[in-house]
Amino acid sequence: ITSFFTTNFTQQIIYLYALKIQKAKQTIQKAIRALNDNRNLCEDFVSIDTVLDEEIAICCDIDVKPSADIDEVQAQVLYAIEEYLNPTVQFYTLDELVTKGKTTDEIFEGPRLNHGFIDTDELEAAQLRQEIYTSDIINKLMDIDGVTAVRNFRMTKYNSDGTPNQTLKGKAWCMPVSPWHKPFLSETKSKIIFYKNQVTYLPSLAEVRDTLKWLRASGMRNKLNGHEQDIPLPDGMFTQLDTYTSVEYLFPVTYGIGKAGLPSDVSDERRAQAKQLKAYLLFYDQLLADFFSQLKNAASLFSVDETVQTYYANFLDSIKDINDIYAKNGSTNLLQQLLQQQDSTVSTANAWQKLYENNTTFLDRRNRFLDHLMSRFAESFNDYVLLMYSLNFQTQQVSKITPSELINDKINFVKDYPQLSYERAKAFNSFPQNDDFTVDTPRLWDTDNVSGLEKKLCRLGGFDDPTSSIKSFFRRFLYCINNATIVTTGDTPPKYNFIFTNTNGDTITSYFYDGTTAEQNMYKVLMQVVDFFLAETNIGVKETAGNWQVLVADNNGNILATGNDFSSEAEANVSLQLFISEFNAACGDNDGLHLIEHILLRPRVAADSTKPFLLAPVCLDKDCDFCGEEDPYSFRMTIVLPYWPAHIRSIAFREYFEDIVRREIPAHTIAKVCWLSDASMYDFEPAYKNWLSALAGYLFDHTMAISKTNFQIANDALLSLLFNLHSEYPLATLHDCFENGDTNPVVLGKTILGSFKN
């Protein structure tokens, strides 16, 4: 029997210890998940681990008042020392922090919490201590009711094996704490003697411990639930503003225009005079009624909901005998009919637009109301209005963005502003996790798991993806080959055809590539073909053996691809233009961007010590002195955008967007902006996607050799690409002296020289 109970007790101890270890592991995993989900831009966590303890013993003599309860005083002393060494961070309700004198901005600063608010002062005081000062502890002990003096104060630090640290024994004034260690009070090794009138008193140890447990329990507040998380709005008094009382009712009864009206025996002239006065006063009634209706709809004017008007009107049908005053078409009241058409957005102007608010006025006023909303948050679309273009590269003509498109951009920006503002300095989660702490793979690609800066830049840039409902800031593929495929011809060695389809899946045309390029490099050739088509350069039609073909050549004149045979030059040109228009419409404006934080590309411990991580290039002169690029990792980022969308090819838009980047990024960071061609984007994005997956796998378990190896390969590949990216510039045309060359001129550093146009 004794053996059974002994074994069962041992198993219980082991089981409870295992549960404790599992609970500690889960706590660390939750902390890792929370930290990665709230990481700052261009910052990263090197490692996350538990803090080690350092045992501190305190010896001192304390004089107390004769009336003091020794047991309670000792419990208060121990609790005060514990709170000094490891302050408790508590949750507070909104009212409690307001009562403590905290201002609104202080209360709501920091991340959103689900269980109350945290006092920032308490949070800062809870940081790990580097030194323990005797004076601080004595000040806290002297605040305890009943304590009159603290004498002979000494501190001793103990090693991990429980033995006193001989160099840190009996310290009188200051005790250093080891880095990344937490000091805690050892009750059993401490010796605190209490005196009443210089007579020693020994408290009851059991009573002290019970009181200490009660103090700890009362000081430790659980997470709050069901509390108010926002300042309540003051209640107002509702007024029915669209219920209007006519000024006619304010006139004396003798005028005959009020509710009493005129006697039945008055002359027709008297009735005509009353109607004339009612008609005259109706102008003022209508103005006042419209004003109150405008005031009633003020919430709609300053909202981001869909609206069809910014002026409002009210039909006055409650005035006695007023129906005879209004103009009619048969039995139809013309003004009442007009006010039933309050829509300033219809393309064909209705009676409402002709009398009250036409479409041009509506668009102008709606834009200005939205400008007012944004100005409340120090935001503006003014530069965007001036520089947002839709540039036609054939005619070199620029058309401004339409007011309705601008309204949509502003509305989307204001709707997203709570998130954009809150996440303005927040980075993306490089290690998204499921509830079981495994990698949440869907949040790595085709996802809105991007930095707040990316979301805001896409909104300020007016980026949108017209080919899908996905928001422009989603991390996704931007390279433009979704309507192109490569098929082999079955020859030996294999040859390839480029098949281009429209949005319905119908084949537009195909181009034959007669070369020996390896299959894995064929997409690079395809990207060149696409770029040449979109730019409409290095392409043309040519007659060969009685047939016309579309030829695509590289910059050196080498033929990249040959199109189908056509019976005439006109048919070949039609096919060429069809491809260009269809391909541009399908994915030529796939707006978006990628933001890469250099700190995440830093080298780690390699799986093979003989093959270290690839390092980012550093600028050194011949004397090995730094020359401006000392640290390519810290607070650096690269922003990658597609080059081919029409408005992005405008240098004016690029300058605007790069200026927006410089103004919106945190002041301590530096950003490089790259405008990539389709081929470069195709090289970059698969490497970027692979790196994201490898980084998440490495963070999930960086102890496995395979995780280290995969991450190193992906990191080296992306690093090599990233620091060799260069921007593409619009193609300029060189004109001769007899041709007007004012449009699309050659500008050094902003254009590349195309073919000579004669």
XYZ file of C-alpha atoms in Angstrom, residues 30-718:
689
model
C 1.277 33.678 -27.154
C 3.793 36.422 -26.419
C 5.642 35.664 -29.670
C 2.387 35.774 -31.639
C 1.325 39.064 -30.055
C 4.729 40.680 -30.592
C 4.958 39.670 -34.252
C 1.432 40.898 -34.850
C 2.359 44.343 -33.452
C 5.886 44.745 -34.811
C 7.070 48.242 -35.730
C 8.214 49.068 -39.244
C 11.913 48.295 -39.861
C 12.242 46.621 -36.458
C 12.466 42.955 -35.555
C 12.814 40.778 -32.481
C 16.158 39.002 -32.273
C 15.001 36.419 -29.768
C 12.171 35.890 -27.298
C 12.865 33.959 -24.119
C 12.020 33.850 -20.444
C 13.708 36.106 -17.890
C 15.869 34.394 -15.281
C 15.446 35.040 -11.564
C 17.990 36.393 -9.099
C 17.372 35.738 -5.428
C 17.787 38.733 -3.123
C 17.730 38.581 0.691
C 17.207 41.657 2.885
C 18.190 42.140 6.513
C 17.116 45.205 8.509
C 15.705 46.497 11.788
C 12.350 48.291 11.743
C 10.921 50.423 14.547
C 7.128 50.470 14.734
C 4.565 52.295 16.818
C 3.468 50.594 20.071
C -0.083 50.300 18.714
C 0.951 48.677 15.428
C -0.060 45.113 14.505
C 3.311 43.395 13.997
C 1.879 40.618 11.795
C 0.176 43.067 9.441
C 3.168 45.422 9.353
C 5.566 42.625 8.358
C 3.181 41.485 5.619
C 2.956 45.087 4.386
C 6.774 45.353 4.449
C 7.264 42.158 2.423
C 4.577 43.174 -0.071
C 6.098 46.661 -0.504
C 9.545 45.178 -1.223
C 8.036 42.698 -3.728
C 6.207 45.511 -5.515
C 9.435 47.505 -5.718
C 11.405 44.625 -7.189
C 8.602 43.482 -9.547
C 5.833 46.050 -9.900
C 2.408 44.719 -10.828
C 0.853 45.978 -14.073
C -2.887 46.253 -13.550
C -5.886 46.746 -15.803
C -8.034 49.802 -15.175
C -11.420 50.933 -16.390
C -11.765 54.153 -18.330
C -13.357 55.933 -15.387
C -10.564 54.870 -13.037
C -7.854 56.367 -15.245
C -9.852 59.567 -15.695
C -10.160 59.745 -11.903
C -6.362 59.310 -11.644
C -5.998 62.474 -13.732
C -4.935 60.835 -17.008
C -5.751 62.778 -20.176
C -7.596 61.231 -23.099
C -4.515 60.946 -25.328
C -2.558 59.287 -22.517
C -5.324 56.761 -21.880
C -5.792 55.710 -25.512
C -2.112 55.718 -26.484
C -0.692 52.340 -27.478
C -2.234 49.166 -28.881
C -5.902 48.348 -28.432
C -6.578 46.132 -25.411
C -9.534 43.843 -24.836
C -9.620 43.812 -21.035
C -9.313 47.380 -19.856
C -6.571 50.014 -19.931
C -2.986 50.001 -18.633
C -1.339 52.944 -16.911
C 1.770 53.807 -18.940
C 3.634 54.903 -15.804
C 3.101 51.471 -14.226
C 4.211 49.762 -17.427
C 7.447 51.745 -17.553
C 8.096 51.051 -13.857
C 7.714 47.315 -14.507
C 10.829 47.152 -16.702
C 13.736 45.032 -15.519
C 15.833 46.803 -12.916
C 19.554 47.236 -13.350
C 20.174 48.317 -9.743
C 18.325 48.045 -6.454
C 18.659 51.134 -4.280
C 18.312 51.017 -0.518
C 16.921 54.558 -0.388
C 14.011 53.614 -2.677
C 13.051 50.636 -0.535
C 13.305 52.615 2.713
C 11.058 55.358 1.255
C 8.390 52.764 0.468
C 8.678 51.159 3.907
C 8.342 54.507 5.650
C 4.991 55.027 3.874
C 3.548 51.983 5.701
C 1.242 52.904 8.548
C 2.957 52.097 11.860
C 6.605 52.165 10.675
C 8.695 54.878 12.362
C 12.280 53.993 11.321
C 14.353 51.553 9.233
C 17.882 50.769 10.450
C 20.864 48.568 9.543
C 19.619 47.832 6.016
C 21.653 45.219 4.082
C 21.145 43.251 0.851
C 22.699 39.960 -0.297
C 22.454 38.290 -3.715
C 22.373 34.473 -3.970
C 23.736 32.305 -6.763
C 21.596 29.847 -8.713
C 22.775 27.033 -6.431
C 21.463 28.872 -3.347
C 24.845 30.000 -1.990
C 25.548 33.670 -1.196
C 27.452 35.637 -3.816
C 30.573 36.587 -1.878
C 31.203 39.757 -3.896
C 27.599 40.939 -3.480
C 27.061 40.111 0.166
C 25.861 42.648 2.730
C 25.478 45.570 0.334
C 24.306 48.667 2.193
C 23.309 51.122 -0.548
C 23.094 49.606 -4.018
C 22.775 46.083 -5.400
C 23.464 45.540 -9.146
C 21.182 43.156 -11.052
C 22.554 40.949 -13.810
C 21.393 41.841 -17.339
C 18.102 40.206 -18.384
C 17.471 38.949 -14.849
C 14.562 39.652 -12.541
C 15.251 40.135 -8.804
C 12.851 38.541 -6.345
C 12.712 38.650 -2.562
C 13.633 35.492 -0.660
C 11.414 35.445 2.431
C 13.178 32.478 4.055
C 16.665 33.980 3.705
C 15.673 37.494 4.694
C 15.768 38.618 8.316
C 13.618 41.549 9.399
C 13.443 42.353 13.123
C 10.727 44.626 14.526
C 11.072 46.830 17.616
C 8.461 48.476 19.817
C 10.042 50.937 22.215
C 13.364 49.164 21.533
C 11.883 45.822 22.557
C 12.083 42.997 20.015
C 8.779 41.562 18.770
C 8.500 38.385 16.717
C 5.420 38.145 14.460
C 3.509 34.934 13.804
C 4.861 33.472 10.577
C 1.570 31.789 9.671
C -0.385 35.002 10.249
C 2.122 36.981 8.165
C 1.835 34.575 5.255
C -1.967 34.619 5.331
C -1.981 38.430 5.329
C 0.617 38.495 2.554
C -1.524 36.177 0.415
C -4.491 38.489 0.947
C -2.425 41.539 -0.077
C -1.216 39.786 -3.218
C -4.741 38.729 -4.123
C -6.184 42.190 -3.567
C -3.367 43.787 -5.555
C -3.732 41.382 -8.475
C -6.741 42.334 -10.586
C -8.095 39.973 -13.181
C -8.687 40.995 -16.767
C -11.680 43.279 -16.988
C -14.736 42.372 -19.049
C -17.894 44.255 -19.933
C -16.389 47.656 -19.215
C -16.742 50.872 -21.182
C -13.964 51.187 -23.771
C -14.763 54.611 -25.122
C -15.782 57.982 -23.771
C -19.589 58.168 -24.014
C -20.992 60.845 -26.270
C -23.083 63.467 -24.507
C -26.813 63.141 -25.059
C -28.391 65.899 -27.112
C -31.958 67.065 -27.485
C -33.590 65.907 -30.694
C -35.354 68.514 -32.786
C -37.523 67.611 -35.781
C -35.905 70.092 -38.169
C -37.895 69.119 -41.235
C -41.186 70.022 -39.531
C -41.603 73.645 -40.541
C -44.066 76.260 -39.294
C -44.731 78.974 -41.844
C -44.045 82.642 -41.151
C -47.573 83.252 -42.424
C -48.888 81.983 -39.101
C -47.047 84.782 -37.299
C -49.078 87.506 -38.983
C -52.189 88.969 -37.300
C -55.476 87.270 -38.122
C -56.699 90.348 -39.955
C -54.339 89.554 -42.857
C -56.321 86.413 -43.574
C -53.277 84.254 -44.382
C -53.102 82.199 -41.176
C -54.923 79.062 -40.111
C -58.189 81.006 -39.641
C -58.163 82.196 -43.233
C -60.651 84.782 -44.564
C -64.355 85.088 -43.809
C -66.627 83.548 -46.405
C -68.234 86.861 -47.372
C -65.095 88.819 -48.387
C -64.685 90.149 -51.891
C -62.692 88.467 -54.637
C -60.244 91.365 -54.512
C -59.602 90.682 -50.823
C -59.012 86.995 -51.538
C -56.618 87.894 -54.365
C -54.662 90.218 -52.039
C -54.318 87.444 -49.458
C -53.096 84.966 -52.081
C -50.640 87.533 -53.405
C -49.205 88.016 -49.915
C -49.025 84.226 -49.376
C -47.177 83.843 -52.686
C -44.754 86.607 -51.719
C -44.075 85.051 -48.294
C -43.684 81.609 -49.865
C -40.244 82.576 -51.178
C -39.050 83.178 -47.599
C -40.818 80.076 -46.336
C -39.096 77.946 -48.969
C -35.664 79.391 -48.155
C -36.112 78.771 -44.436
C -37.550 75.291 -44.956
C -34.687 74.364 -47.284
C -32.223 75.694 -44.726
C -33.687 73.516 -41.974
C -33.732 70.531 -44.319
C -30.058 71.188 -45.082
C -29.318 71.306 -41.360
C -31.252 68.084 -40.783
C -29.101 66.284 -43.390
C -25.756 67.635 -42.138
C -24.784 64.106 -41.086
C -25.138 62.942 -44.689
C -23.032 65.822 -45.966
C -20.140 64.883 -43.676
C -20.377 61.118 -44.131
C -18.689 58.671 -46.490
C -21.934 56.916 -47.336
C -23.232 57.034 -50.867
C -25.201 60.211 -51.502
C -26.796 61.735 -54.584
C -27.025 65.369 -53.465
C -25.431 68.020 -51.279
C -28.376 70.417 -51.363
C -31.659 69.457 -49.727
C -35.143 70.894 -50.096
C -38.483 70.533 -48.335
C -41.946 70.712 -49.865
C -44.313 72.933 -47.881
C -47.680 71.231 -48.023
C -48.807 71.919 -44.457
C -49.665 75.610 -44.994
C -53.362 76.290 -45.238
C -54.632 76.923 -48.789
C -51.018 76.834 -50.131
C -51.840 74.406 -52.923
C -53.531 77.150 -54.912
C -50.289 79.161 -54.923
C -48.078 76.535 -56.601
C -47.800 76.231 -60.362
C -49.394 73.106 -61.802
C -49.421 71.043 -64.931
C -52.963 69.844 -64.896
C -53.407 68.322 -61.458
C -49.662 67.819 -60.939
C -47.864 70.175 -58.558
C -44.675 71.084 -60.427
C -42.576 71.878 -57.346
C -43.674 68.710 -55.575
C -42.813 66.732 -58.690
C -39.427 68.436 -58.875
C -38.586 67.679 -55.251
C -39.267 64.008 -55.877
C -36.282 64.007 -58.284
C -33.575 65.030 -55.803
C -30.694 63.328 -57.595
C -27.662 65.297 -58.793
C -25.787 62.283 -60.140
C -27.894 61.337 -63.165
C -26.207 62.100 -66.461
C -29.296 63.628 -68.078
C -30.121 66.794 -66.158
C -33.531 66.579 -64.501
C -35.683 69.399 -63.148
C -33.941 69.183 -59.749
C -30.529 69.764 -61.305
C -31.800 72.694 -63.355
C -33.291 74.472 -60.330
C -31.199 73.404 -57.326
C -27.953 71.507 -57.963
C -26.484 70.343 -61.242
C -23.968 67.506 -61.496
C -20.928 69.799 -61.717
C -21.928 71.622 -58.535
C -22.594 68.330 -56.770
C -19.168 66.886 -57.652
C -17.413 70.067 -56.556
C -19.257 70.302 -53.239
C -18.943 66.569 -52.509
C -15.192 66.768 -53.049
C -14.929 69.775 -50.754
C -16.926 68.081 -47.993
C -14.558 65.090 -48.193
C -11.576 67.471 -48.146
C -12.951 68.895 -44.907
C -13.201 65.425 -43.362
C -9.601 64.607 -44.314
C -8.288 67.969 -43.127
C -9.492 67.096 -39.624
C -6.754 64.442 -39.644
C -4.141 66.604 -41.429
C -4.567 64.622 -44.640
C -4.923 66.005 -48.142
C -5.433 64.845 -51.719
C -4.431 68.178 -53.248
C -1.215 66.936 -54.849
C -3.000 63.826 -56.023
C -5.648 65.927 -57.775
C -2.996 67.923 -59.608
C -0.787 65.028 -60.666
C -3.029 61.992 -61.154
C -2.875 61.218 -64.846
C -4.169 58.797 -67.382
C -1.386 59.026 -69.925
C -1.846 57.781 -73.494
C 1.566 56.771 -74.793
C 0.419 56.832 -78.396
C -0.864 60.425 -78.445
C 1.191 61.662 -75.470
C -1.955 63.445 -74.259
C -2.802 63.753 -70.592
C -6.328 63.701 -69.160
C -7.017 64.494 -65.517
C -8.779 62.101 -63.222
C -12.538 62.635 -63.208
C -14.187 64.214 -60.129
C -16.294 61.099 -59.559
C -13.163 58.905 -59.517
C -11.554 61.346 -57.106
C -14.617 61.151 -54.834
C -14.360 57.349 -54.764
C -10.649 57.532 -53.898
C -11.315 59.986 -51.074
C -14.218 57.938 -49.703
C -12.125 54.761 -49.702
C -9.303 56.640 -47.981
C -11.565 58.086 -45.248
C -13.281 54.725 -44.690
C -9.940 53.030 -44.173
C -8.423 55.888 -42.183
C -9.064 54.445 -38.690
C -6.994 51.432 -39.690
C -4.482 53.428 -41.759
C -3.852 55.865 -38.924
C -3.657 53.203 -36.228
C -1.263 51.059 -38.278
C 0.774 53.921 -39.750
C 4.027 52.659 -38.199
C 3.081 48.984 -37.980
C 4.910 46.349 -40.022
C 3.424 43.202 -41.487
C 3.370 39.990 -39.467
C 6.323 37.974 -40.759
C 5.292 34.985 -38.610
C 1.488 34.690 -38.738
C 0.219 31.820 -36.613
C -2.884 29.697 -36.259
C -4.510 28.916 -32.918
C -2.203 25.897 -32.567
C 0.808 28.197 -33.167
C 1.640 26.698 -36.577
C 2.355 28.966 -39.542
C -0.784 30.529 -41.006
C 0.303 30.028 -44.619
C -2.653 31.846 -46.300
C -1.522 35.074 -44.613
C 1.806 35.058 -46.462
C 0.544 35.657 -50.025
C -2.708 36.871 -51.578
C -3.356 38.561 -48.267
C -3.935 41.917 -46.588
C -1.173 41.071 -44.100
C 0.922 44.060 -45.165
C 2.323 47.062 -43.339
C 0.156 50.062 -42.560
C 2.484 52.172 -44.699
C 1.712 50.041 -47.775
C -2.016 50.464 -47.236
C -1.731 54.223 -46.879
C 0.588 54.655 -49.875
C -1.808 52.684 -52.078
C -4.683 54.889 -50.975
C -2.763 58.157 -51.427
C -1.517 56.965 -54.805
C -5.025 56.165 -55.959
C -3.971 52.598 -56.727
C -6.674 50.211 -57.698
C -6.810 46.870 -59.482
C -9.535 47.071 -62.137
C -9.291 43.370 -62.986
C -10.539 42.094 -59.627
C -12.227 43.037 -56.376
C -8.974 42.608 -54.464
C -7.752 45.790 -52.840
C -4.609 47.246 -54.347
C -2.574 46.878 -51.152
C -3.050 43.075 -51.041
C 0.247 41.220 -51.344
C -0.104 39.365 -54.617
C 1.600 38.815 -57.947
C 1.788 41.999 -60.011
C 3.725 40.717 -63.016
C 1.602 40.581 -66.116
C 1.500 37.068 -67.616
C -1.959 35.973 -66.553
C -3.174 36.015 -70.169
C -0.115 34.332 -71.638
C 0.984 30.712 -71.714
C 3.912 28.797 -73.189
C 3.436 25.559 -75.088
C 6.010 23.324 -76.744
C 5.870 22.479 -80.435
C 6.933 18.866 -79.932
C 10.169 19.359 -81.862
C 13.574 18.081 -80.800
C 15.121 20.095 -79.328
C 11.837 21.594 -78.086
C 10.616 24.873 -79.499
C 7.946 27.078 -78.011
C 4.834 29.076 -78.853
C 3.552 32.045 -76.871
C -0.265 31.838 -76.734
C -2.096 35.037 -75.775
C -5.771 35.003 -74.782
C -8.333 37.658 -73.940
C -10.333 37.951 -70.728
C -12.838 35.398 -72.050
C -10.130 32.820 -72.675
C -10.251 33.157 -76.472
C -6.920 33.024 -78.272
C -5.994 36.430 -79.672
C -2.825 35.345 -81.409
C 0.246 33.208 -80.962
C 3.911 33.880 -81.528
C 6.498 31.310 -82.415
C 9.857 31.461 -80.706
C 12.630 29.766 -82.670
C 15.440 29.479 -80.183
C 17.269 27.140 -77.849
C 16.584 28.920 -74.591
C 16.028 26.526 -71.701
C 12.403 26.134 -70.666
C 12.914 27.718 -67.235
C 14.134 30.897 -68.962
C 11.258 31.086 -71.438
C 9.191 33.322 -69.167
C 11.972 35.903 -69.248
C 11.744 35.906 -73.040
C 7.967 36.125 -72.744
C 8.294 39.114 -70.437
C 10.450 40.873 -73.014
C 7.840 40.186 -75.669
C 5.094 41.565 -73.433
C 7.116 44.668 -72.559
C 7.826 45.405 -76.213
C 4.165 45.003 -77.080
C 2.991 47.265 -74.284
C 5.562 49.890 -75.167
C 4.890 49.381 -78.885
C 8.569 49.444 -79.670
C 10.816 46.915 -81.364
C 7.752 45.419 -83.007
C 6.519 45.656 -86.557
C 5.005 43.825 -89.510
C 6.998 42.343 -92.362
C 6.204 40.501 -95.583
C 7.813 37.074 -95.935
C 7.120 34.786 -98.881
C 3.814 36.462 -99.658
C 2.577 36.439 -96.067
C 2.620 39.189 -93.450
C 3.902 38.521 -89.967
C 4.322 40.449 -86.711
C 7.944 40.395 -85.598
C 9.247 41.100 -82.102
C 12.934 41.952 -81.700
C 15.177 42.732 -78.762
C 17.194 45.918 -78.388
C 20.029 44.375 -80.417
C 17.756 43.586 -83.348
C 17.566 39.856 -82.713
C 14.152 38.382 -83.523
C 12.489 37.141 -80.344
C 9.181 35.947 -81.721
C 7.338 35.614 -85.014
C 3.555 35.921 -85.226
C 0.998 34.063 -87.291
C 0.838 34.450 -91.070
C -1.589 37.045 -92.432
C -2.672 37.657 -95.990
C -2.232 41.418 -95.801
C -0.384 44.083 -93.885
C -3.684 45.472 -92.612
C -4.644 42.148 -91.013
C -1.262 41.914 -89.313
C -1.615 45.435 -87.894
C -5.140 44.685 -86.657
C -3.828 41.627 -84.837
C -1.010 43.686 -83.332
C -3.334 46.439 -82.048
C -5.828 43.878 -80.762
C -3.122 42.267 -78.664
C -1.948 45.590 -77.249
C -5.429 46.841 -76.331
C -6.619 43.523 -74.919
C -3.489 42.849 -72.912
C -3.450 46.368 -71.487
C -7.107 46.085 -70.523
C -6.614 42.692 -68.923
C -3.733 43.366 -66.557
C -1.807 46.365 -67.797
C -2.998 48.461 -64.832
C -2.427 45.953 -62.063
C -1.597 48.610 -59.478
C 0.132 47.729 -56.239
C 3.484 47.674 -54.518
C 5.783 45.602 -52.341
C 7.656 46.910 -49.295
C 10.737 45.014 -48.138
C 12.305 45.821 -44.781
C 16.067 45.311 -44.946
C 16.306 44.349 -41.272
C 14.482 41.102 -42.067
C 17.216 40.237 -44.595
C 19.971 40.344 -41.990
C 22.251 37.264 -41.780
C 21.511 34.574 -39.222
C 23.482 31.592 -37.946
C 23.972 29.355 -40.981
C 23.368 25.609 -40.925
C 26.853 25.150 -42.380
C 29.486 27.353 -40.721
C 31.612 27.220 -43.883
C 28.823 28.832 -45.917
C 27.689 32.005 -44.131
C 24.726 34.136 -45.177
C 25.200 36.514 -48.071
C 25.776 40.087 -46.876
C 24.245 43.224 -48.326
C 26.762 45.409 -50.192
C 28.445 48.078 -48.096
C 30.091 51.177 -49.533
C 33.781 51.302 -48.571
C 36.549 53.442 -49.976
C 40.071 52.235 -50.610
C 41.073 52.964 -46.994
C 38.206 50.828 -45.669
C 36.414 53.887 -44.325
C 32.665 54.148 -44.585
C 31.312 56.575 -47.162
C 27.657 57.034 -46.349
C 26.158 53.541 -46.566
C 27.489 52.220 -43.269
C 24.493 50.055 -42.447
C 22.328 48.698 -45.272
C 20.003 46.941 -42.802
C 18.932 49.323 -40.030
C 15.815 51.410 -40.739
C 16.126 50.858 -44.494
C 13.398 49.673 -46.831
C 12.855 49.191 -50.547
C 9.503 49.864 -52.214
C 8.941 48.004 -55.481
C 6.265 49.072 -57.972
C 5.306 47.982 -61.501
C 6.528 50.172 -64.332
C 3.928 49.403 -66.995
C 0.624 50.981 -65.742
C -0.057 54.073 -67.819
C -0.123 56.723 -65.086
C 3.019 55.266 -63.466
C 4.924 55.879 -66.692
C 4.298 59.567 -66.138
C 7.349 61.161 -64.529
C 5.072 63.722 -62.842
C 3.190 60.930 -61.070
C 6.442 59.207 -60.073
C 7.773 62.405 -58.551
C 4.493 62.891 -56.689
C 4.493 59.334 -55.375
C 8.143 59.399 -54.315
C 7.469 62.646 -52.481
C 4.493 60.974 -50.755
C 6.795 58.108 -49.717
C 9.326 60.500 -48.185
C 6.580 62.336 -46.276
C 4.708 59.277 -45.020
C 7.534 56.991 -43.872
C 8.701 57.348 -40.243
C 11.286 60.100 -39.896
C 14.035 57.718 -38.769
C 13.741 55.459 -41.827
C 15.037 55.664 -45.398
C 13.204 54.252 -48.405
C 14.363 53.427 -51.918
C 11.708 53.328 -54.641
C 12.165 51.042 -57.654
C 9.907 50.993 -60.736
C 10.357 47.538 -62.259
C 9.701 46.226 -65.721
C 7.482 43.200 -66.195
C 10.498 40.896 -66.634
C 12.210 42.229 -63.498
C 8.973 41.952 -61.543
C 8.647 38.336 -62.657
C 12.158 37.621 -61.345
C 11.539 39.444 -58.083
C 8.079 38.303 -56.975
C 8.609 34.501 -56.947
C 11.833 35.056 -54.983
C 9.976 37.371 -52.596
C 7.147 34.895 -52.079
C 9.602 32.038 -51.485
C 11.499 34.176 -48.975
C 8.325 34.989 -47.018
C 7.509 31.301 -46.723
C 11.082 30.381 -45.758
C 11.237 33.193 -43.156
C 8.015 32.021 -41.502
C 9.321 28.439 -41.444
C 12.606 29.604 -39.931
C 10.827 31.602 -37.206
C 8.590 28.608 -36.464
C 11.600 26.388 -35.732
C 15.046 27.858 -36.334
C 16.738 24.903 -34.645
C 16.090 22.565 -37.584
C 18.880 22.424 -40.150
C 16.394 22.230 -43.032
C 14.695 25.457 -41.878
C 18.035 27.227 -41.692
C 19.111 25.934 -45.096
C 15.856 26.832 -46.847
C 15.835 30.286 -45.319
C 19.471 30.937 -46.199
C 18.895 29.959 -49.837
C 15.797 32.156 -50.087
C 17.419 35.049 -48.206
C 20.539 35.010 -50.385
C 18.432 34.870 -53.554
C 16.240 37.824 -52.559
